[in-house]
Amino acid sequence: MPELPEVETIVRYLNNHIRGKRILDFIPIGKNNRLFRDHKHPDEIKRRVIDKKIERIDRVGKNILIKLSDGTCLALHLMMTGKIFINPEEKTRVHDRMKLEFSGNTHLVFNDIRKFGRCRIIETPGKLFRRDALSISFAEFAHGLQDRKLPIKSALLNQNIVAGIGNIYADEILWYAKIDPQRSAGALKKDEARRIFRMVHYVLSAAVRAGGTSSRNYQRPDGSEGAYYKIRKAYQRTGQPCFRCGTAIKRIIIGQRSTHFCPKCQLLQKTKDGKKTLVLDI
DNA sequence: TGGAATGTTCGGCT
DNA sequence: AAGCCGAACATTCC
């Protein structure tokens, strides 16, 4: 499941392999191809990218932005099962949806099992995307949570509030921050929001260094696997002991998404005076 | 064997 | 208008 760290890993790889190259051909693959659903016809994209040079590749949230020589950009979103391969074997595989051919006999293939992915042209990138999880300020982050009733877990997954966090890292961030995922976002105290904000950076940058997480669908463009999954603290550790307190990690559903957390360290408990307080002394 | 689970985003509904 | 819910789709697992 490509989230910010996986997409960042891919974007770095693309900058090393296709930056500066010229696009010689754009080939949609297969019938009922939903990859280009933002355009009337894939030829629209083809016409726009052919013969353009790739200036560089950027990332905002989970979006891959391939900046072209004319100032426009080819935007890719991997959604759940999208993968990008550079220079794969000649033969087209089962779920290949699109191929780009570059100068220097280089190829990029967009492979996507479940057809949720997107490929579209964006005229004026920059204005469209904001609030990237690694660029957002604390003030902006706190403002996004302000007055919202939804659970903090759902808020972290909302790309309009903060872009780049998915289900894996949302659980990891809240485990590190010792925050109950069911807490209402708007009801968080400033120091709690601050703690979450810090952990957004801590977890995502650690995951980028690890080359992302390889659970189920994701693998790097060269086919290798990301290492974060091995060092995860909460995600898909249901029943296993919390690394802080030993309590079994619990799995619940929040906003239709499975959520893993420590019911002890991340719990708000009532003290004698009726105030709710976080258990930190473990 | 089939129903549940997987997880991102969007659109429709309240 | 915020938030909830199903849909889009393919595969794996029990």
Short mmCIF file of C-alpha atoms (C1' of nucleotides) in Angstrom, two decimals:
data_model
loop_
_atom_site.label_atom_id
_atom_site.label_comp_id
_atom_site.label_asym_id
_atom_site.label_seq_id
_atom_site.Cartn_x
_atom_site.Cartn_y
_atom_site.Cartn_z
CA MET A 1 0.00 0.00 0.00
CA PRO A 2 1.95 3.00 -1.21
CA GLU A 3 1.90 5.86 1.30
CA LEU A 4 4.27 8.83 1.48
CA PRO A 5 7.48 6.84 2.24
CA GLU A 6 6.85 4.35 -0.54
CA VAL A 7 6.03 7.12 -3.03
CA GLU A 8 9.10 9.10 -1.92
CA THR A 9 11.26 6.02 -2.49
CA ILE A 10 9.81 5.65 -5.98
CA VAL A 11 10.24 9.36 -6.80
CA ARG A 12 13.93 9.26 -5.82
CA TYR A 13 14.37 6.21 -7.98
CA LEU A 14 12.67 7.91 -10.94
CA ASN A 15 14.86 11.01 -10.60
CA ASN A 16 17.89 8.76 -10.85
CA HIS A 17 16.62 6.84 -13.87
CA ILE A 18 14.39 8.95 -16.13
CA ARG A 19 15.20 12.58 -15.29
CA GLY A 20 16.32 14.49 -18.38
CA LYS A 21 15.02 11.89 -20.79
CA ARG A 22 12.68 12.58 -23.69
CA ILE A 23 9.32 10.82 -23.96
CA LEU A 24 9.22 8.97 -27.28
CA ASP A 25 5.94 7.07 -26.85
CA PHE A 26 2.95 6.69 -24.54
CA ILE A 27 1.10 3.39 -24.74
CA PRO A 28 -2.18 2.63 -22.92
CA ILE A 29 -2.58 -1.11 -22.35
CA GLY A 30 -5.78 -3.17 -22.21
CA LYS A 31 -9.49 -2.57 -22.57
CA ASN A 32 -11.70 -0.87 -19.93
CA ASN A 33 -8.63 0.95 -18.76
CA ARG A 34 -9.71 3.32 -15.99
CA LEU A 35 -6.21 4.71 -15.45
CA PHE A 36 -6.97 7.68 -17.71
CA ARG A 37 -10.51 8.36 -16.43
CA ASP A 38 -9.81 12.05 -15.85
CA HIS A 39 -9.45 12.53 -19.60
CA LYS A 40 -11.90 11.92 -22.45
CA HIS A 41 -9.39 9.73 -24.22
CA PRO A 42 -5.86 8.49 -23.50
CA ASP A 43 -4.78 10.09 -26.80
CA GLU A 44 -5.28 13.41 -25.05
CA ILE A 45 -2.43 12.51 -22.72
CA LYS A 46 -0.36 11.02 -25.51
CA ARG A 47 -0.56 14.24 -27.51
CA ARG A 48 0.53 16.24 -24.47
CA VAL A 49 3.55 14.16 -23.42
CA ILE A 50 5.08 12.99 -26.68
CA ASP A 51 8.44 14.58 -27.40
CA LYS A 52 8.51 16.39 -24.03
CA LYS A 53 11.58 16.24 -21.85
CA ILE A 54 11.37 15.27 -18.18
CA GLU A 55 12.62 18.15 -16.04
CA ARG A 56 12.32 16.33 -12.73
CA ILE A 57 9.97 14.23 -10.62
CA ASP A 58 8.33 15.64 -7.49
CA ARG A 59 6.07 14.21 -4.83
CA VAL A 60 3.20 15.83 -2.96
CA GLY A 61 1.42 13.55 -0.53
CA LYS A 62 1.01 10.27 -2.40
CA ASN A 63 1.05 11.94 -5.84
CA ILE A 64 3.94 11.45 -8.26
CA LEU A 65 4.41 14.57 -10.36
CA ILE A 66 6.48 14.12 -13.50
CA LYS A 67 7.34 17.69 -14.50
CA LEU A 68 7.62 18.19 -18.25
CA SER A 69 9.64 20.69 -20.27
CA ASP A 70 6.56 22.81 -21.11
CA GLY A 71 5.68 23.43 -17.46
CA THR A 72 2.81 20.92 -17.33
CA CYS A 73 3.03 17.68 -15.49
CA LEU A 74 2.07 14.05 -15.79
CA ALA A 75 0.56 13.08 -12.44
CA LEU A 76 0.45 9.46 -11.28
CA HIS A 77 -1.40 8.09 -8.27
CA LEU A 78 -0.80 4.45 -7.33
CA MET A 79 -3.85 4.17 -5.06
CA MET A 80 -3.83 0.69 -3.51
CA THR A 81 -2.06 -1.63 -5.85
CA GLY A 82 -0.24 0.55 -8.37
CA LYS A 83 3.42 -0.23 -9.08
CA ILE A 84 6.01 1.38 -11.30
CA PHE A 85 8.71 -0.58 -13.03
CA ILE A 86 11.66 0.77 -14.99
CA ASN A 87 13.08 -1.40 -17.75
CA PRO A 88 11.03 -4.55 -17.12
CA GLU A 89 11.26 -7.57 -19.36
CA GLU A 90 9.97 -7.11 -22.90
CA LYS A 91 6.81 -9.11 -22.36
CA THR A 92 3.71 -7.24 -21.10
CA ARG A 93 2.51 -8.72 -17.80
CA VAL A 94 -1.06 -9.38 -16.66
CA HIS A 95 -1.79 -6.08 -14.90
CA ASP A 96 0.32 -3.71 -16.93
CA ARG A 97 -1.88 -0.68 -17.75
CA MET A 98 0.47 1.83 -19.40
CA LYS A 99 3.95 2.09 -20.82
CA LEU A 100 6.17 5.11 -21.44
CA GLU A 101 9.14 4.87 -23.76
CA PHE A 102 12.10 7.19 -23.27
CA SER A 103 15.27 8.08 -25.06
CA GLY A 104 18.18 5.81 -24.22
CA ASN A 105 16.09 2.63 -24.59
CA THR A 106 14.46 3.16 -21.18
CA HIS A 107 10.87 2.14 -20.35
CA LEU A 108 8.46 2.87 -17.52
CA VAL A 109 5.52 0.55 -16.86
CA PHE A 110 2.52 1.35 -14.67
CA ASN A 111 1.20 -1.94 -13.31
CA ASP A 112 -2.00 -1.99 -11.24
CA ILE A 113 -3.92 -5.06 -10.13
CA ARG A 114 -7.12 -3.37 -8.98
CA LYS A 115 -7.38 -0.51 -11.50
CA PHE A 116 -7.79 2.21 -8.86
CA GLY A 117 -4.70 4.11 -10.03
CA ARG A 118 -4.78 7.42 -11.92
CA CYS A 119 -2.71 8.94 -14.68
CA ARG A 120 -3.55 12.48 -15.76
CA ILE A 121 -2.13 15.69 -17.10
CA ILE A 122 -2.08 18.66 -14.74
CA GLU A 123 -1.70 22.05 -16.42
CA THR A 124 -0.57 24.10 -13.47
CA PRO A 125 0.87 21.95 -10.71
CA GLY A 126 1.68 23.68 -7.47
CA LYS A 127 -1.60 25.32 -6.67
CA LEU A 128 -3.43 22.02 -6.65
CA PHE A 129 -1.62 20.18 -3.88
CA ARG A 130 -0.73 21.44 -0.44
CA ARG A 131 -0.22 20.27 3.12
CA ASP A 132 2.29 17.54 2.44
CA ALA A 133 2.91 15.63 5.68
CA LEU A 134 6.66 16.38 5.63
CA SER A 135 6.28 20.07 4.67
CA ILE A 136 3.25 21.18 6.68
CA SER A 137 3.84 23.52 9.63
CA PHE A 138 2.50 22.76 13.09
CA ALA A 139 0.16 25.76 12.82
CA GLU A 140 -1.37 24.42 9.60
CA PHE A 141 -1.59 20.91 11.03
CA ALA A 142 -3.29 22.09 14.23
CA HIS A 143 -5.64 24.27 12.22
CA GLY A 144 -6.68 21.23 10.16
CA LEU A 145 -7.65 19.37 13.34
CA GLN A 146 -9.41 22.33 14.92
CA ASP A 147 -13.17 21.99 15.43
CA ARG A 148 -13.27 18.59 13.75
CA LYS A 149 -15.34 15.92 15.43
CA LEU A 150 -13.96 12.98 13.51
CA PRO A 151 -11.53 10.54 15.20
CA ILE A 152 -7.86 11.56 14.99
CA LYS A 153 -7.19 8.32 13.11
CA SER A 154 -9.62 9.43 10.37
CA ALA A 155 -8.18 12.95 10.40
CA LEU A 156 -4.68 11.61 9.73
CA LEU A 157 -6.04 9.64 6.77
CA ASN A 158 -7.83 12.71 5.34
CA GLN A 159 -5.57 13.98 2.54
CA ASN A 160 -7.18 17.43 2.67
CA ILE A 161 -6.02 17.87 6.26
CA VAL A 162 -2.56 16.39 5.80
CA ALA A 163 -1.36 14.60 2.66
CA GLY A 164 0.66 11.40 2.55
CA ILE A 165 -0.41 9.33 5.55
CA GLY A 166 -2.21 6.03 4.98
CA ASN A 167 -3.44 3.26 7.22
CA ILE A 168 -0.09 1.78 8.15
CA TYR A 169 1.62 4.99 9.23
CA ALA A 170 -1.49 6.46 10.89
CA ASP A 171 -1.44 3.55 13.34
CA GLU A 172 2.33 3.83 13.81
CA ILE A 173 2.17 7.60 14.44
CA LEU A 174 -0.59 7.28 17.06
CA TRP A 175 1.26 4.45 18.81
CA TYR A 176 4.40 6.58 19.14
CA ALA A 177 2.37 9.62 20.20
CA LYS A 178 0.43 7.50 22.75
CA ILE A 179 -2.90 8.80 21.50
CA ASP A 180 -6.14 6.82 21.42
CA PRO A 181 -7.10 6.62 17.71
CA GLN A 182 -10.76 7.18 18.62
CA ARG A 183 -10.15 10.58 20.22
CA SER A 184 -11.97 13.40 18.48
CA ALA A 185 -9.43 15.47 16.49
CA GLY A 186 -10.84 18.78 17.67
CA ALA A 187 -10.76 17.74 21.33
CA LEU A 188 -7.01 17.13 21.41
CA LYS A 189 -5.00 19.41 23.65
CA LYS A 190 -2.26 21.46 22.07
CA ASP A 191 0.55 19.34 23.51
CA GLU A 192 -1.15 16.20 22.23
CA ALA A 193 -1.47 17.66 18.74
CA ARG A 194 2.19 18.69 19.01
CA ARG A 195 3.18 15.16 19.96
CA ILE A 196 1.30 13.72 16.98
CA PHE A 197 2.87 16.31 14.68
CA ARG A 198 6.36 15.33 15.86
CA MET A 199 5.62 11.65 15.35
CA VAL A 200 4.34 12.29 11.82
CA HIS A 201 7.85 13.47 11.00
CA TYR A 202 9.60 10.82 13.07
CA VAL A 203 7.69 7.86 11.63
CA LEU A 204 7.59 9.02 8.01
CA SER A 205 11.27 9.93 7.84
CA ALA A 206 12.24 6.64 9.51
CA ALA A 207 10.13 4.83 6.92
CA VAL A 208 11.72 6.79 4.06
CA ARG A 209 15.15 5.76 5.36
CA ALA A 210 13.95 2.16 5.47
CA GLY A 211 12.81 2.38 1.84
CA GLY A 212 9.13 2.11 2.75
CA THR A 213 7.02 -0.81 3.89
CA SER A 214 6.54 -4.00 1.93
CA SER A 215 3.26 -5.45 3.02
CA ARG A 216 1.23 -7.20 0.36
CA ASN A 217 1.25 -4.92 -2.64
CA TYR A 218 4.17 -2.58 -2.52
CA GLN A 219 7.62 -3.16 -3.87
CA ARG A 220 10.23 -0.69 -5.04
CA PRO A 221 10.64 0.01 -8.76
CA ASP A 222 13.65 -2.29 -8.89
CA GLY A 223 11.58 -5.09 -7.34
CA SER A 224 13.27 -4.97 -3.93
CA GLU A 225 11.30 -4.69 -0.72
CA GLY A 226 11.04 -1.91 1.84
CA ALA A 227 12.23 -2.63 5.37
CA TYR A 228 9.82 -0.66 7.54
CA TYR A 229 7.37 -3.53 8.00
CA LYS A 230 9.93 -5.38 10.09
CA ILE A 231 10.27 -2.51 12.56
CA ARG A 232 6.57 -1.57 12.84
CA LYS A 233 5.10 -1.15 16.33
CA ALA A 234 1.34 -1.44 15.87
CA TYR A 235 0.11 -2.07 12.33
CA GLN A 236 -1.00 -5.70 11.90
CA ARG A 237 0.41 -6.70 15.27
CA THR A 238 -3.02 -7.74 16.62
CA GLY A 239 -2.62 -9.88 19.76
CA GLN A 240 1.12 -9.35 19.92
CA PRO A 241 2.67 -7.57 22.93
CA CYS A 242 3.07 -3.80 22.89
CA PHE A 243 6.80 -2.98 22.82
CA ARG A 244 6.31 -0.47 25.67
CA CYS A 245 4.01 -2.22 28.12
CA GLY A 246 3.45 -5.79 26.91
CA THR A 247 -0.32 -5.41 26.57
CA ALA A 248 -1.78 -7.21 23.54
CA ILE A 249 -2.25 -4.90 20.56
CA LYS A 250 -5.94 -4.52 19.79
CA ARG A 251 -7.65 -4.25 16.41
CA ILE A 252 -10.79 -2.19 15.94
CA ILE A 253 -12.55 -0.54 13.01
CA ILE A 254 -12.55 3.26 12.76
CA GLY A 255 -14.13 4.88 9.73
CA GLN A 256 -14.29 1.47 8.00
CA ARG A 257 -10.53 1.05 8.35
CA SER A 258 -8.81 -1.50 10.50
CA THR A 259 -6.94 0.20 13.33
CA HIS A 260 -4.24 -1.29 15.54
CA PHE A 261 -3.30 0.24 18.89
CA CYS A 262 -2.22 -0.49 22.43
CA PRO A 263 -5.32 -0.35 24.64
CA LYS A 264 -3.17 0.52 27.65
CA CYS A 265 -0.59 3.10 26.61
CA GLN A 266 -2.94 4.79 24.17
CA LEU A 267 -5.91 4.88 26.51
CA LEU A 268 -7.38 7.89 28.25
CA GLN A 269 -8.26 6.81 31.77
CA LYS A 270 -10.36 8.58 34.34
CA THR A 271 -8.57 9.60 37.52
CA LYS A 272 -10.21 10.02 40.94
CA ASP A 273 -11.14 13.64 40.31
CA GLY A 274 -13.00 12.58 37.20
CA LYS A 275 -10.46 14.11 34.84
CA LYS A 276 -9.30 12.08 31.95
CA THR A 277 -5.58 11.63 31.74
CA LEU A 278 -3.16 9.72 29.63
CA VAL A 279 -1.28 6.85 31.18
CA LEU A 280 2.35 7.72 30.57
CA ASP A 281 4.13 6.13 33.50
CA ILE A 282 4.76 2.76 31.94
"C1'" DT B 1 -17.09 -22.82 -1.78
"C1'" DG B 2 -17.93 -18.23 -0.84
"C1'" DG B 3 -17.66 -14.39 2.03
"C1'" DA B 4 -14.53 -11.39 4.31
"C1'" DA B 5 -10.57 -8.68 4.23
"C1'" DT B 6 -7.32 -5.77 2.06
"C1'" DG B 7 -7.04 0.23 1.71
"C1'" DT B 8 -7.30 4.99 -1.37
"C1'" DT B 9 -10.25 8.14 -3.04
"C1'" DC B 10 -14.64 9.83 -4.74
"C1'" DG B 11 -19.42 10.66 -4.97
"C1'" DG B 12 -23.91 10.40 -3.02
"C1'" DC B 13 -26.57 10.88 0.92
"C1'" DT B 14 -27.98 12.83 5.37
"C1'" DA C 1 -21.11 21.10 5.64
"C1'" DA C 2 -19.11 17.57 8.08
"C1'" DG C 3 -19.12 12.97 8.24
"C1'" DC C 4 -20.77 8.42 7.05
"C1'" DC C 5 -21.09 4.79 3.69
"C1'" DG C 6 -20.78 2.27 -0.54
"C1'" DA C 7 -18.45 1.84 -4.98
"C1'" DA C 8 -14.55 1.23 -7.94
"C1'" DC C 9 -11.66 -3.75 -8.58
"C1'" DA C 10 -8.75 -8.12 -8.06
"C1'" DT C 11 -6.77 -11.34 -5.24
"C1'" DT C 12 -5.84 -13.97 -1.10
"C1'" DC C 13 -7.21 -16.34 2.79
"C1'" DC C 14 -9.80 -19.16 5.86
#
